[in-house]
Every structure is written in structure tokens, then in C-alpha cells.
């Protein structure tokens, strides 16, 4: 049952990405081009996502456990290390260069969007390499 709930939520999320335009790299790149062909429409998408997340977390965390899972897996670390700085920087650079981030990229594969056949395999290789690097380094203890 958990698999079906997660599948339905993933499909809903992917459909939202397609409908909102987040799976269109041209629209994303225009949003990021503040001094050129700026398209502010994705700001409303992000604002809506922040609002839904803000309300959703408050409603969900009132429960003792998740509907589709054994227990909540919330972050416990509060320290800032190099991974917290470098990871988002690499993510942002990739997003700015390619016009895709992981969720919309996978949704765009289903649409056969231009560039996804190169971007998604490169993204998977990058995720694999990041995991190998992370596993090869000693982990810092939380403060």
C-alpha cells in the first residue's frame, strides 16, 4: 500500500511540475535571467510551494507517525559544513546551466523534452559520484 501511495504522490508531483512549467528548461532559464528575458511566473510557483509546505508540515507533524511509513525522518543536525555550502552551489550552477533540477528533469524525460537525454544520465552519474565521495570521507560529528 505504501508503494501505491508514494507512486500516486510522485505522479501528482510530476504533473504539477509539468503544468507549472518547471519541466520546461527555457521557462526556467528565463526565470533565472533577471537582466534579460526575465519571466517572473515561476516565482508564483515557488511561492505556492512554500505556502503548501508551510501549512503541510504543520498539519502532518501533528500526527504520531506518517500515513505511509513507520516514522518521521526529520533532520537532526544543525551545524553547517562544506557539504551544506558546496552541494547547493553545485545544484544551483547545474540548474542555471541546464535549466533542470532533478524532479522536473525526470518529469521532462516522460515528455521527451530536448536535452533530457543528456542531462538526466549526467545527473545520475553526478549523484553517484557525490555519494562515492561522501562515503569515502570521514563524517564530522554533529556539534
mmCIF file of N, CA and C in Angstrom:
data_model
loop_
_atom_site.group_PDB
_atom_site.id
_atom_site.type_symbol
_atom_site.label_atom_id
_atom_site.label_comp_id
_atom_site.label_asym_id
_atom_site.label_seq_id
_atom_site.Cartn_x
_atom_site.Cartn_y
_atom_site.Cartn_z
ATOM 1 N N UNK A 1 0.827 -1.202 0.000
ATOM 2 C CA UNK A 1 0.000 0.000 0.000
ATOM 3 C C UNK A 1 0.866 1.259 0.000
ATOM 4 N N UNK A 2 1.963 1.230 0.767
ATOM 5 C CA UNK A 2 2.855 2.380 0.843
ATOM 6 C C UNK A 2 3.412 2.716 -0.538
ATOM 7 N N UNK A 3 3.753 1.684 -1.316
ATOM 8 C CA UNK A 3 4.279 1.907 -2.661
ATOM 9 C C UNK A 3 3.253 2.648 -3.514
ATOM 10 N N UNK A 4 2.001 2.244 -3.453
ATOM 11 C CA UNK A 4 0.962 2.873 -4.268
ATOM 12 C C UNK A 4 0.732 4.328 -3.864
ATOM 13 N N UNK A 5 0.758 4.591 -2.557
ATOM 14 C CA UNK A 5 0.604 5.973 -2.080
ATOM 15 C C UNK A 5 1.769 6.821 -2.582
ATOM 16 N N UNK A 6 2.992 6.292 -2.456
ATOM 17 C CA UNK A 6 4.157 7.039 -2.924
ATOM 18 C C UNK A 6 4.139 7.227 -4.438
ATOM 19 N N UNK A 7 3.702 6.228 -5.176
ATOM 20 C CA UNK A 7 3.592 6.336 -6.630
ATOM 21 C C UNK A 7 2.587 7.429 -6.999
ATOM 22 N N UNK A 8 1.428 7.421 -6.357
ATOM 23 C CA UNK A 8 0.404 8.430 -6.649
ATOM 24 C C UNK A 8 0.915 9.829 -6.316
ATOM 25 N N UNK A 9 1.618 9.976 -5.196
ATOM 26 C CA UNK A 9 2.161 11.285 -4.829
ATOM 27 C C UNK A 9 3.234 11.730 -5.817
ATOM 28 N N UNK A 10 4.077 10.809 -6.256
ATOM 29 C CA UNK A 10 5.097 11.137 -7.251
ATOM 30 C C UNK A 10 4.489 11.563 -8.574
ATOM 31 N N UNK A 11 3.449 10.862 -9.007
ATOM 32 C CA UNK A 11 2.767 11.228 -10.249
ATOM 33 C C UNK A 11 2.092 12.596 -10.127
ATOM 34 N N UNK A 12 1.495 12.866 -8.977
ATOM 35 C CA UNK A 12 0.878 14.174 -8.739
ATOM 36 C C UNK A 12 1.937 15.275 -8.761
ATOM 37 N N UNK A 13 3.086 15.019 -8.113
ATOM 38 C CA UNK A 13 4.179 15.979 -8.097
ATOM 39 C C UNK A 13 4.690 16.229 -9.517
ATOM 40 N N UNK A 14 4.904 15.164 -10.280
ATOM 41 C CA UNK A 14 5.372 15.299 -11.661
ATOM 42 C C UNK A 14 4.384 16.068 -12.527
ATOM 43 N N UNK A 15 3.100 15.773 -12.362
ATOM 44 C CA UNK A 15 2.074 16.500 -13.120
ATOM 45 C C UNK A 15 2.098 17.981 -12.762
ATOM 46 N N UNK A 16 2.290 18.284 -11.485
ATOM 47 C CA UNK A 16 2.388 19.683 -11.057
ATOM 48 C C UNK A 16 3.582 20.382 -11.674
ATOM 49 N N UNK A 17 4.700 19.665 -11.772
ATOM 50 C CA UNK A 17 5.892 20.249 -12.401
ATOM 51 C C UNK A 17 5.643 20.557 -13.874
ATOM 52 N N UNK A 18 4.957 19.657 -14.555
ATOM 53 C CA UNK A 18 4.681 19.860 -15.981
ATOM 54 C C UNK A 18 3.693 21.009 -16.164
ATOM 55 N N UNK A 19 2.608 21.011 -15.406
ATOM 56 C CA UNK A 19 1.587 22.052 -15.540
ATOM 57 C C UNK A 19 2.151 23.429 -15.203
ATOM 58 N N UNK A 20 3.019 23.510 -14.197
ATOM 59 C CA UNK A 20 3.566 24.799 -13.767
ATOM 60 C C UNK A 20 4.646 25.332 -14.696
ATOM 61 N N UNK A 21 5.183 24.491 -15.560
ATOM 62 C CA UNK A 21 6.238 24.914 -16.463
ATOM 63 C C UNK A 21 7.632 24.636 -15.951
ATOM 64 N N UNK A 22 7.761 24.032 -14.771
ATOM 65 C CA UNK A 22 9.082 23.763 -14.198
ATOM 66 C C UNK A 22 9.852 22.725 -15.004
ATOM 67 N N UNK A 23 9.195 21.953 -15.831
ATOM 68 C CA UNK A 23 9.895 20.951 -16.637
ATOM 69 C C UNK A 23 10.317 21.497 -17.998
ATOM 70 N N UNK A 24 10.064 22.782 -18.228
ATOM 71 C CA UNK A 24 10.476 23.442 -19.467
ATOM 72 C C UNK A 24 11.741 24.254 -19.196
ATOM 73 N N UNK A 25 12.910 23.773 -19.653
ATOM 74 C CA UNK A 25 14.160 24.463 -19.324
ATOM 75 C C UNK A 25 14.210 25.902 -19.831
ATOM 76 N N UNK A 26 13.537 26.195 -20.928
ATOM 77 C CA UNK A 26 13.531 27.569 -21.442
ATOM 78 C C UNK A 26 12.828 28.494 -20.460
ATOM 79 N N UNK A 27 11.727 28.047 -19.912
ATOM 80 C CA UNK A 27 10.990 28.851 -18.929
ATOM 81 C C UNK A 27 11.827 29.054 -17.667
ATOM 82 N N UNK A 28 12.503 28.011 -17.227
ATOM 83 C CA UNK A 28 13.346 28.108 -16.030
ATOM 84 C C UNK A 28 14.503 29.070 -16.280
ATOM 85 N N UNK A 29 15.173 28.933 -17.423
ATOM 86 C CA UNK A 29 16.299 29.813 -17.727
ATOM 87 C C UNK A 29 15.839 31.264 -17.867
ATOM 88 N N UNK A 30 14.649 31.497 -18.413
ATOM 89 C CA UNK A 30 14.113 32.860 -18.475
ATOM 90 C C UNK A 30 13.804 33.401 -17.086
ATOM 91 N N UNK A 31 13.389 32.539 -16.190
ATOM 92 C CA UNK A 31 13.161 32.972 -14.805
ATOM 93 C C UNK A 31 14.473 33.384 -14.145
ATOM 94 N N UNK A 32 15.541 32.661 -14.443
ATOM 95 C CA UNK A 32 16.838 32.954 -13.835
ATOM 96 C C UNK A 32 17.552 34.134 -14.501
ATOM 97 N N UNK A 33 17.108 34.567 -15.669
ATOM 98 C CA UNK A 33 17.744 35.667 -16.404
ATOM 99 C C UNK A 33 17.133 36.997 -15.958
ATOM 100 N N UNK A 34 17.569 37.500 -14.816
ATOM 101 C CA UNK A 34 16.976 38.703 -14.226
ATOM 102 C C UNK A 34 17.152 39.957 -15.077
ATOM 103 N N UNK A 35 18.226 40.029 -15.846
ATOM 104 C CA UNK A 35 18.508 41.250 -16.601
ATOM 105 C C UNK A 35 18.314 41.067 -18.103
ATOM 106 N N UNK A 36 17.618 40.023 -18.486
ATOM 107 C CA UNK A 36 17.374 39.760 -19.904
ATOM 108 C C UNK A 36 15.900 39.510 -20.138
ATOM 109 N N UNK A 37 15.571 38.278 -20.460
ATOM 110 C CA UNK A 37 14.185 37.901 -20.769
ATOM 111 C C UNK A 37 13.488 37.337 -19.531
ATOM 112 N N UNK A 38 13.579 38.045 -18.428
ATOM 113 C CA UNK A 38 13.059 37.551 -17.151
ATOM 114 C C UNK A 38 11.570 37.243 -17.219
ATOM 115 N N UNK A 39 11.210 36.060 -16.730
ATOM 116 C CA UNK A 39 9.821 35.601 -16.662
ATOM 117 C C UNK A 39 9.518 35.310 -15.199
ATOM 118 N N UNK A 40 8.790 36.200 -14.514
ATOM 119 C CA UNK A 40 8.563 36.033 -13.073
ATOM 120 C C UNK A 40 7.519 34.981 -12.703
ATOM 121 N N UNK A 41 6.910 34.316 -13.668
ATOM 122 C CA UNK A 41 5.797 33.404 -13.358
ATOM 123 C C UNK A 41 6.201 32.256 -12.438
ATOM 124 N N UNK A 42 7.443 31.783 -12.514
ATOM 125 C CA UNK A 42 7.857 30.683 -11.641
ATOM 126 C C UNK A 42 7.992 31.123 -10.183
ATOM 127 N N UNK A 43 8.090 32.410 -9.938
ATOM 128 C CA UNK A 43 8.099 32.904 -8.555
ATOM 129 C C UNK A 43 6.767 32.559 -7.881
ATOM 130 N N UNK A 44 5.685 32.605 -8.631
ATOM 131 C CA UNK A 44 4.385 32.237 -8.074
ATOM 132 C C UNK A 44 4.319 30.737 -7.797
ATOM 133 N N UNK A 45 4.943 29.948 -8.666
ATOM 134 C CA UNK A 45 5.013 28.501 -8.438
ATOM 135 C C UNK A 45 5.772 28.230 -7.142
ATOM 136 N N UNK A 46 6.932 28.870 -6.981
ATOM 137 C CA UNK A 46 7.730 28.654 -5.761
ATOM 138 C C UNK A 46 7.008 29.187 -4.529
ATOM 139 N N UNK A 47 6.356 30.348 -4.662
ATOM 140 C CA UNK A 47 5.591 30.888 -3.534
ATOM 141 C C UNK A 47 4.472 29.943 -3.120
ATOM 142 N N UNK A 48 3.783 29.376 -4.103
ATOM 143 C CA UNK A 48 2.729 28.403 -3.800
ATOM 144 C C UNK A 48 3.296 27.166 -3.131
ATOM 145 N N UNK A 49 4.457 26.713 -3.587
ATOM 146 C CA UNK A 49 5.093 25.536 -2.979
ATOM 147 C C UNK A 49 5.501 25.812 -1.545
ATOM 148 N N UNK A 50 6.037 27.000 -1.282
ATOM 149 C CA UNK A 50 6.427 27.361 0.090
ATOM 150 C C UNK A 50 5.196 27.411 0.991
ATOM 151 N N UNK A 51 4.117 27.992 0.501
ATOM 152 C CA UNK A 51 2.889 28.082 1.300
ATOM 153 C C UNK A 51 2.319 26.691 1.605
ATOM 154 N N UNK A 52 2.254 25.829 0.587
ATOM 155 C CA UNK A 52 1.737 24.470 0.794
ATOM 156 C C UNK A 52 2.622 23.704 1.770
ATOM 157 N N UNK A 53 3.948 23.848 1.633
ATOM 158 C CA UNK A 53 4.874 23.160 2.535
ATOM 159 C C UNK A 53 4.733 23.672 3.953
ATOM 160 N N UNK A 54 4.620 24.980 4.119
ATOM 161 C CA UNK A 54 4.475 25.576 5.448
ATOM 162 C C UNK A 54 3.239 25.020 6.159
ATOM 163 N N UNK A 55 2.128 25.025 5.455
ATOM 164 C CA UNK A 55 0.877 24.512 6.046
ATOM 165 C C UNK A 55 0.950 22.997 6.203
ATOM 166 N N UNK A 56 1.455 22.309 5.185
ATOM 167 C CA UNK A 56 1.515 20.846 5.216
ATOM 168 C C UNK A 56 2.360 20.310 6.356
ATOM 169 N N UNK A 57 3.521 20.903 6.601
ATOM 170 C CA UNK A 57 4.361 20.435 7.706
ATOM 171 C C UNK A 57 3.634 20.573 9.038
ATOM 172 N N UNK A 58 2.941 21.681 9.215
ATOM 173 C CA UNK A 58 2.235 21.868 10.487
ATOM 174 C C UNK A 58 1.112 20.842 10.671
ATOM 175 N N UNK A 59 0.413 20.529 9.601
ATOM 176 C CA UNK A 59 -0.661 19.541 9.698
ATOM 177 C C UNK A 59 -0.118 18.126 9.881
ATOM 178 N N UNK A 60 0.898 17.778 9.101
ATOM 179 C CA UNK A 60 1.437 16.417 9.132
ATOM 180 C C UNK A 60 2.132 16.121 10.453
ATOM 181 N N UNK A 61 2.888 17.059 10.973
ATOM 182 C CA UNK A 61 3.663 16.795 12.185
ATOM 183 C C UNK A 61 2.807 16.739 13.447
ATOM 184 N N UNK A 62 1.519 17.024 13.338
ATOM 185 C CA UNK A 62 0.625 16.795 14.467
ATOM 186 C C UNK A 62 0.356 15.304 14.652
ATOM 187 N N UNK A 63 0.600 14.540 13.614
ATOM 188 C CA UNK A 63 0.367 13.094 13.679
ATOM 189 C C UNK A 63 1.501 12.420 14.445
ATOM 190 N N UNK A 64 1.219 11.251 14.989
ATOM 191 C CA UNK A 64 2.248 10.475 15.685
ATOM 192 C C UNK A 64 3.220 9.825 14.706
ATOM 193 N N UNK A 65 2.710 9.448 13.543
ATOM 194 C CA UNK A 65 3.556 8.815 12.533
ATOM 195 C C UNK A 65 2.977 9.135 11.164
ATOM 196 N N UNK A 66 3.796 8.985 10.106
ATOM 197 C CA UNK A 66 3.292 9.263 8.757
ATOM 198 C C UNK A 66 2.209 8.278 8.326
ATOM 199 N N UNK A 67 1.389 8.694 7.387
ATOM 200 C CA UNK A 67 0.339 7.829 6.859
ATOM 201 C C UNK A 67 0.972 6.654 6.119
ATOM 202 N N UNK A 68 2.035 6.898 5.351
ATOM 203 C CA UNK A 68 2.654 5.858 4.537
ATOM 204 C C UNK A 68 4.100 5.654 4.964
ATOM 205 N N UNK A 69 4.289 5.205 6.196
ATOM 206 C CA UNK A 69 5.650 4.954 6.673
ATOM 207 C C UNK A 69 5.656 4.656 8.157
ATOM 208 N N UNK A 70 6.788 4.184 8.637
ATOM 209 C CA UNK A 70 6.893 3.793 10.040
ATOM 210 C C UNK A 70 7.074 4.960 10.991
ATOM 211 N N UNK A 71 7.950 5.921 10.617
ATOM 212 C CA UNK A 71 8.201 7.070 11.483
ATOM 213 C C UNK A 71 8.713 8.232 10.641
ATOM 214 N N UNK A 72 8.638 9.425 11.205
ATOM 215 C CA UNK A 72 9.134 10.599 10.503
ATOM 216 C C UNK A 72 10.652 10.579 10.485
ATOM 217 N N UNK A 73 11.229 11.003 9.383
ATOM 218 C CA UNK A 73 12.692 11.109 9.256
ATOM 219 C C UNK A 73 13.034 12.575 9.051
ATOM 220 N N UNK A 74 13.178 13.277 10.152
ATOM 221 C CA UNK A 74 13.469 14.697 10.104
ATOM 222 C C UNK A 74 14.948 14.937 10.385
ATOM 223 N N UNK A 75 15.526 15.981 9.793
ATOM 224 C CA UNK A 75 16.940 16.260 10.046
ATOM 225 C C UNK A 75 17.178 16.608 11.515
ATOM 226 N N UNK A 76 18.309 16.156 12.034
ATOM 227 C CA UNK A 76 18.660 16.450 13.422
ATOM 228 C C UNK A 76 19.898 17.333 13.530
ATOM 229 N N UNK A 77 20.730 17.336 12.487
ATOM 230 C CA UNK A 77 21.948 18.150 12.525
ATOM 231 C C UNK A 77 21.615 19.614 12.310
ATOM 232 N N UNK A 78 22.337 20.471 13.028
ATOM 233 C CA UNK A 78 22.120 21.908 12.896
ATOM 234 C C UNK A 78 23.397 22.645 12.495
ATOM 235 N N UNK A 79 24.511 21.907 12.368
ATOM 236 C CA UNK A 79 25.769 22.548 12.023
ATOM 237 C C UNK A 79 25.862 22.757 10.510
ATOM 238 N N UNK A 80 26.717 23.688 10.116
ATOM 239 C CA UNK A 80 26.946 23.972 8.707
ATOM 240 C C UNK A 80 28.354 23.526 8.376
ATOM 241 N N UNK A 81 28.466 22.630 7.391
ATOM 242 C CA UNK A 81 29.782 22.162 6.964
ATOM 243 C C UNK A 81 29.929 22.425 5.466
ATOM 244 N N UNK A 82 31.027 21.995 4.896
ATOM 245 C CA UNK A 82 31.301 22.255 3.480
ATOM 246 C C UNK A 82 30.219 21.661 2.581
ATOM 247 N N UNK A 83 29.670 20.518 2.950
ATOM 248 C CA UNK A 83 28.635 19.880 2.123
ATOM 249 C C UNK A 83 27.395 20.752 2.017
ATOM 250 N N UNK A 84 27.088 21.495 3.081
ATOM 251 C CA UNK A 84 25.906 22.353 3.078
ATOM 252 C C UNK A 84 26.117 23.558 2.159
ATOM 253 N N UNK A 85 27.356 23.951 1.962
ATOM 254 C CA UNK A 85 27.661 25.070 1.081
ATOM 255 C C UNK A 85 27.893 24.598 -0.358
ATOM 256 N N UNK A 86 28.727 23.588 -0.524
ATOM 257 C CA UNK A 86 29.121 23.133 -1.868
ATOM 258 C C UNK A 86 27.955 22.461 -2.596
ATOM 259 N N UNK A 87 27.196 21.625 -1.904
ATOM 260 C CA UNK A 87 26.084 20.914 -2.552
ATOM 261 C C UNK A 87 25.082 21.855 -3.204
ATOM 262 N N UNK A 88 24.522 22.803 -2.462
ATOM 263 C CA UNK A 88 23.590 23.741 -3.094
ATOM 264 C C UNK A 88 24.231 24.592 -4.183
ATOM 265 N N UNK A 89 25.516 24.930 -4.029
ATOM 266 C CA UNK A 89 26.192 25.721 -5.067
ATOM 267 C C UNK A 89 26.277 24.927 -6.369
ATOM 268 N N UNK A 90 26.660 23.658 -6.279
ATOM 269 C CA UNK A 90 26.738 22.816 -7.479
ATOM 270 C C UNK A 90 25.339 22.619 -8.068
ATOM 271 N N UNK A 91 24.357 22.412 -7.218
ATOM 272 C CA UNK A 91 22.967 22.273 -7.660
ATOM 273 C C UNK A 91 22.538 23.520 -8.425
ATOM 274 N N UNK A 92 22.789 24.690 -7.860
ATOM 275 C CA UNK A 92 22.389 25.946 -8.492
ATOM 276 C C UNK A 92 23.090 26.191 -9.808
ATOM 277 N N UNK A 93 24.377 25.871 -9.862
ATOM 278 C CA UNK A 93 25.126 26.038 -11.113
ATOM 279 C C UNK A 93 24.555 25.112 -12.184
ATOM 280 N N UNK A 94 24.297 23.858 -11.817
ATOM 281 C CA UNK A 94 23.711 22.915 -12.774
ATOM 282 C C UNK A 94 22.330 23.348 -13.227
ATOM 283 N N UNK A 95 21.543 23.872 -12.300
ATOM 284 C CA UNK A 95 20.190 24.339 -12.631
ATOM 285 C C UNK A 95 20.277 25.517 -13.591
ATOM 286 N N UNK A 96 21.204 26.429 -13.319
ATOM 287 C CA UNK A 96 21.354 27.598 -14.176
ATOM 288 C C UNK A 96 21.884 27.253 -15.557
ATOM 289 N N UNK A 97 22.773 26.288 -15.637
ATOM 290 C CA UNK A 97 23.337 25.903 -16.932
ATOM 291 C C UNK A 97 22.370 25.059 -17.755
ATOM 292 N N UNK A 98 21.699 24.117 -17.107
ATOM 293 C CA UNK A 98 20.856 23.174 -17.836
ATOM 294 C C UNK A 98 19.386 23.526 -17.869
ATOM 295 N N UNK A 99 18.930 24.337 -16.916
ATOM 296 C CA UNK A 99 17.511 24.657 -16.853
ATOM 297 C C UNK A 99 16.672 23.572 -16.208
ATOM 298 N N UNK A 100 17.334 22.571 -15.658
ATOM 299 C CA UNK A 100 16.628 21.465 -14.999
ATOM 300 C C UNK A 100 17.140 21.303 -13.580
ATOM 301 N N UNK A 101 16.279 20.905 -12.684
ATOM 302 C CA UNK A 101 16.698 20.327 -11.416
ATOM 303 C C UNK A 101 16.105 18.910 -11.403
ATOM 304 N N UNK A 102 16.475 18.058 -10.440
ATOM 305 C CA UNK A 102 16.132 16.629 -10.555
ATOM 306 C C UNK A 102 14.667 16.301 -10.798
ATOM 307 N N UNK A 103 13.759 16.826 -10.018
ATOM 308 C CA UNK A 103 12.347 16.482 -10.198
ATOM 309 C C UNK A 103 11.827 16.828 -11.580
ATOM 310 N N UNK A 104 11.952 18.087 -11.999
ATOM 311 C CA UNK A 104 11.490 18.451 -13.330
ATOM 312 C C UNK A 104 12.230 17.714 -14.449
ATOM 313 N N UNK A 105 13.495 17.383 -14.240
ATOM 314 C CA UNK A 105 14.243 16.649 -15.271
ATOM 315 C C UNK A 105 13.624 15.277 -15.499
ATOM 316 N N UNK A 106 13.288 14.568 -14.414
ATOM 317 C CA UNK A 106 12.669 13.250 -14.573
ATOM 318 C C UNK A 106 11.278 13.385 -15.202
ATOM 319 N N UNK A 107 10.532 14.435 -14.821
ATOM 320 C CA UNK A 107 9.220 14.649 -15.435
ATOM 321 C C UNK A 107 9.371 14.958 -16.917
ATOM 322 N N UNK A 108 10.411 15.702 -17.284
ATOM 323 C CA UNK A 108 10.627 16.074 -18.685
ATOM 324 C C UNK A 108 11.063 14.889 -19.535
ATOM 325 N N UNK A 109 11.695 13.883 -18.927
ATOM 326 C CA UNK A 109 12.058 12.675 -19.681
ATOM 327 C C UNK A 109 10.787 12.034 -20.244
ATOM 328 N N UNK A 110 9.742 11.999 -19.445
ATOM 329 C CA UNK A 110 8.475 11.438 -19.894
ATOM 330 C C UNK A 110 7.855 12.217 -21.042
ATOM 331 N N UNK A 111 8.226 13.490 -21.152
ATOM 332 C CA UNK A 111 7.717 14.332 -22.236
ATOM 333 C C UNK A 111 8.664 14.354 -23.427
ATOM 334 N N UNK A 112 9.788 13.644 -23.307
ATOM 335 C CA UNK A 112 10.840 13.635 -24.335
ATOM 336 C C UNK A 112 11.331 15.048 -24.620
ATOM 337 N N UNK A 113 11.477 15.840 -23.547
ATOM 338 C CA UNK A 113 11.929 17.228 -23.692
ATOM 339 C C UNK A 113 13.375 17.273 -24.181
ATOM 340 N N UNK A 114 13.670 18.274 -24.961
ATOM 341 C CA UNK A 114 15.006 18.460 -25.506
ATOM 342 C C UNK A 114 16.027 18.578 -24.380
ATOM 343 N N UNK A 115 17.121 17.876 -24.502
ATOM 344 C CA UNK A 115 18.200 17.968 -23.533
ATOM 345 C C UNK A 115 18.147 16.959 -22.407
ATOM 346 N N UNK A 116 16.997 16.356 -22.167
ATOM 347 C CA UNK A 116 16.895 15.440 -21.028
ATOM 348 C C UNK A 116 17.685 14.164 -21.237
ATOM 349 N N UNK A 117 17.833 13.742 -22.491
ATOM 350 C CA UNK A 117 18.573 12.502 -22.742
ATOM 351 C C UNK A 117 20.052 12.651 -22.417
ATOM 352 N N UNK A 118 20.556 13.872 -22.394
ATOM 353 C CA UNK A 118 21.938 14.121 -21.963
ATOM 354 C C UNK A 118 21.978 14.509 -20.488
ATOM 355 N N UNK A 119 21.022 15.341 -20.056
ATOM 356 C CA UNK A 119 21.048 15.867 -18.698
ATOM 357 C C UNK A 119 20.806 14.794 -17.645
ATOM 358 N N UNK A 120 19.776 13.989 -17.822
ATOM 359 C CA UNK A 120 19.413 13.011 -16.788
ATOM 360 C C UNK A 120 20.522 11.977 -16.561
ATOM 361 N N UNK A 121 21.112 11.372 -17.597
ATOM 362 C CA UNK A 121 22.234 10.461 -17.325
ATOM 363 C C UNK A 121 23.410 11.166 -16.639
ATOM 364 N N UNK A 122 23.716 12.393 -17.060
ATOM 365 C CA UNK A 122 24.802 13.141 -16.412
ATOM 366 C C UNK A 122 24.465 13.418 -14.955
ATOM 367 N N UNK A 123 23.209 13.732 -14.670
ATOM 368 C CA UNK A 123 22.772 13.985 -13.302
ATOM 369 C C UNK A 123 22.908 12.711 -12.462
ATOM 370 N N UNK A 124 22.538 11.580 -13.016
ATOM 371 C CA UNK A 124 22.637 10.313 -12.281
ATOM 372 C C UNK A 124 24.099 9.985 -11.992
ATOM 373 N N UNK A 125 24.966 10.194 -12.968
ATOM 374 C CA UNK A 125 26.399 9.966 -12.755
ATOM 375 C C UNK A 125 26.918 10.917 -11.673
ATOM 376 N N UNK A 126 26.488 12.172 -11.711
ATOM 377 C CA UNK A 126 26.895 13.137 -10.691
ATOM 378 C C UNK A 126 26.426 12.748 -9.296
ATOM 379 N N UNK A 127 25.204 12.255 -9.182
ATOM 380 C CA UNK A 127 24.686 11.797 -7.882
ATOM 381 C C UNK A 127 25.484 10.596 -7.378
ATOM 382 N N UNK A 128 25.794 9.692 -8.282
ATOM 383 C CA UNK A 128 26.585 8.504 -7.927
ATOM 384 C C UNK A 128 27.969 8.925 -7.463
ATOM 385 N N UNK A 129 28.606 9.854 -8.197
ATOM 386 C CA UNK A 129 29.948 10.321 -7.829
ATOM 387 C C UNK A 129 29.920 11.041 -6.483
ATOM 388 N N UNK A 130 28.912 11.855 -6.258
ATOM 389 C CA UNK A 130 28.798 12.565 -4.974
ATOM 390 C C UNK A 130 28.659 11.573 -3.824
ATOM 391 N N UNK A 131 27.894 10.517 -4.035
ATOM 392 C CA UNK A 131 27.739 9.505 -2.992
ATOM 393 C C UNK A 131 29.053 8.796 -2.719
ATOM 394 N N UNK A 132 29.788 8.442 -3.775
ATOM 395 C CA UNK A 132 31.093 7.796 -3.594
ATOM 396 C C UNK A 132 32.054 8.697 -2.823
ATOM 397 N N UNK A 133 32.084 9.965 -3.175
ATOM 398 C CA UNK A 133 32.962 10.914 -2.483
ATOM 399 C C UNK A 133 32.547 11.043 -1.021
ATOM 400 N N UNK A 134 31.258 11.156 -0.773
ATOM 401 C CA UNK A 134 30.770 11.309 0.599
ATOM 402 C C UNK A 134 31.083 10.080 1.440
ATOM 403 N N UNK A 135 30.942 8.893 0.842
ATOM 404 C CA UNK A 135 31.205 7.663 1.593
ATOM 405 C C UNK A 135 32.692 7.441 1.838
ATOM 406 N N UNK A 136 33.545 8.039 1.011
ATOM 407 C CA UNK A 136 34.984 7.848 1.169
ATOM 408 C C UNK A 136 35.601 8.799 2.184
ATOM 409 N N UNK A 137 34.859 9.829 2.573
ATOM 410 C CA UNK A 137 35.384 10.805 3.525
ATOM 411 C C UNK A 137 34.821 10.516 4.914
ATOM 412 N N UNK A 138 35.619 10.776 5.944
ATOM 413 C CA UNK A 138 35.093 10.600 7.301
ATOM 414 C C UNK A 138 34.032 11.656 7.602
ATOM 415 N N UNK A 139 32.990 11.232 8.260
ATOM 416 C CA UNK A 139 31.898 12.139 8.592
ATOM 417 C C UNK A 139 32.231 12.913 9.862
ATOM 418 N N UNK A 140 31.921 14.211 9.840
ATOM 419 C CA UNK A 140 32.121 15.045 11.032
ATOM 420 C C UNK A 140 31.006 14.725 12.030
ATOM 421 N N UNK A 141 31.341 14.754 13.269
ATOM 422 C CA UNK A 141 30.347 14.529 14.324
ATOM 423 C C UNK A 141 29.537 15.796 14.541
ATOM 424 N N UNK A 142 28.209 15.693 14.737
ATOM 425 C CA UNK A 142 27.395 16.879 14.982
ATOM 426 C C UNK A 142 27.832 17.579 16.263
ATOM 427 N N UNK A 143 27.673 18.884 16.259
ATOM 428 C CA UNK A 143 28.074 19.694 17.417
ATOM 429 C C UNK A 143 27.119 19.542 18.570
#
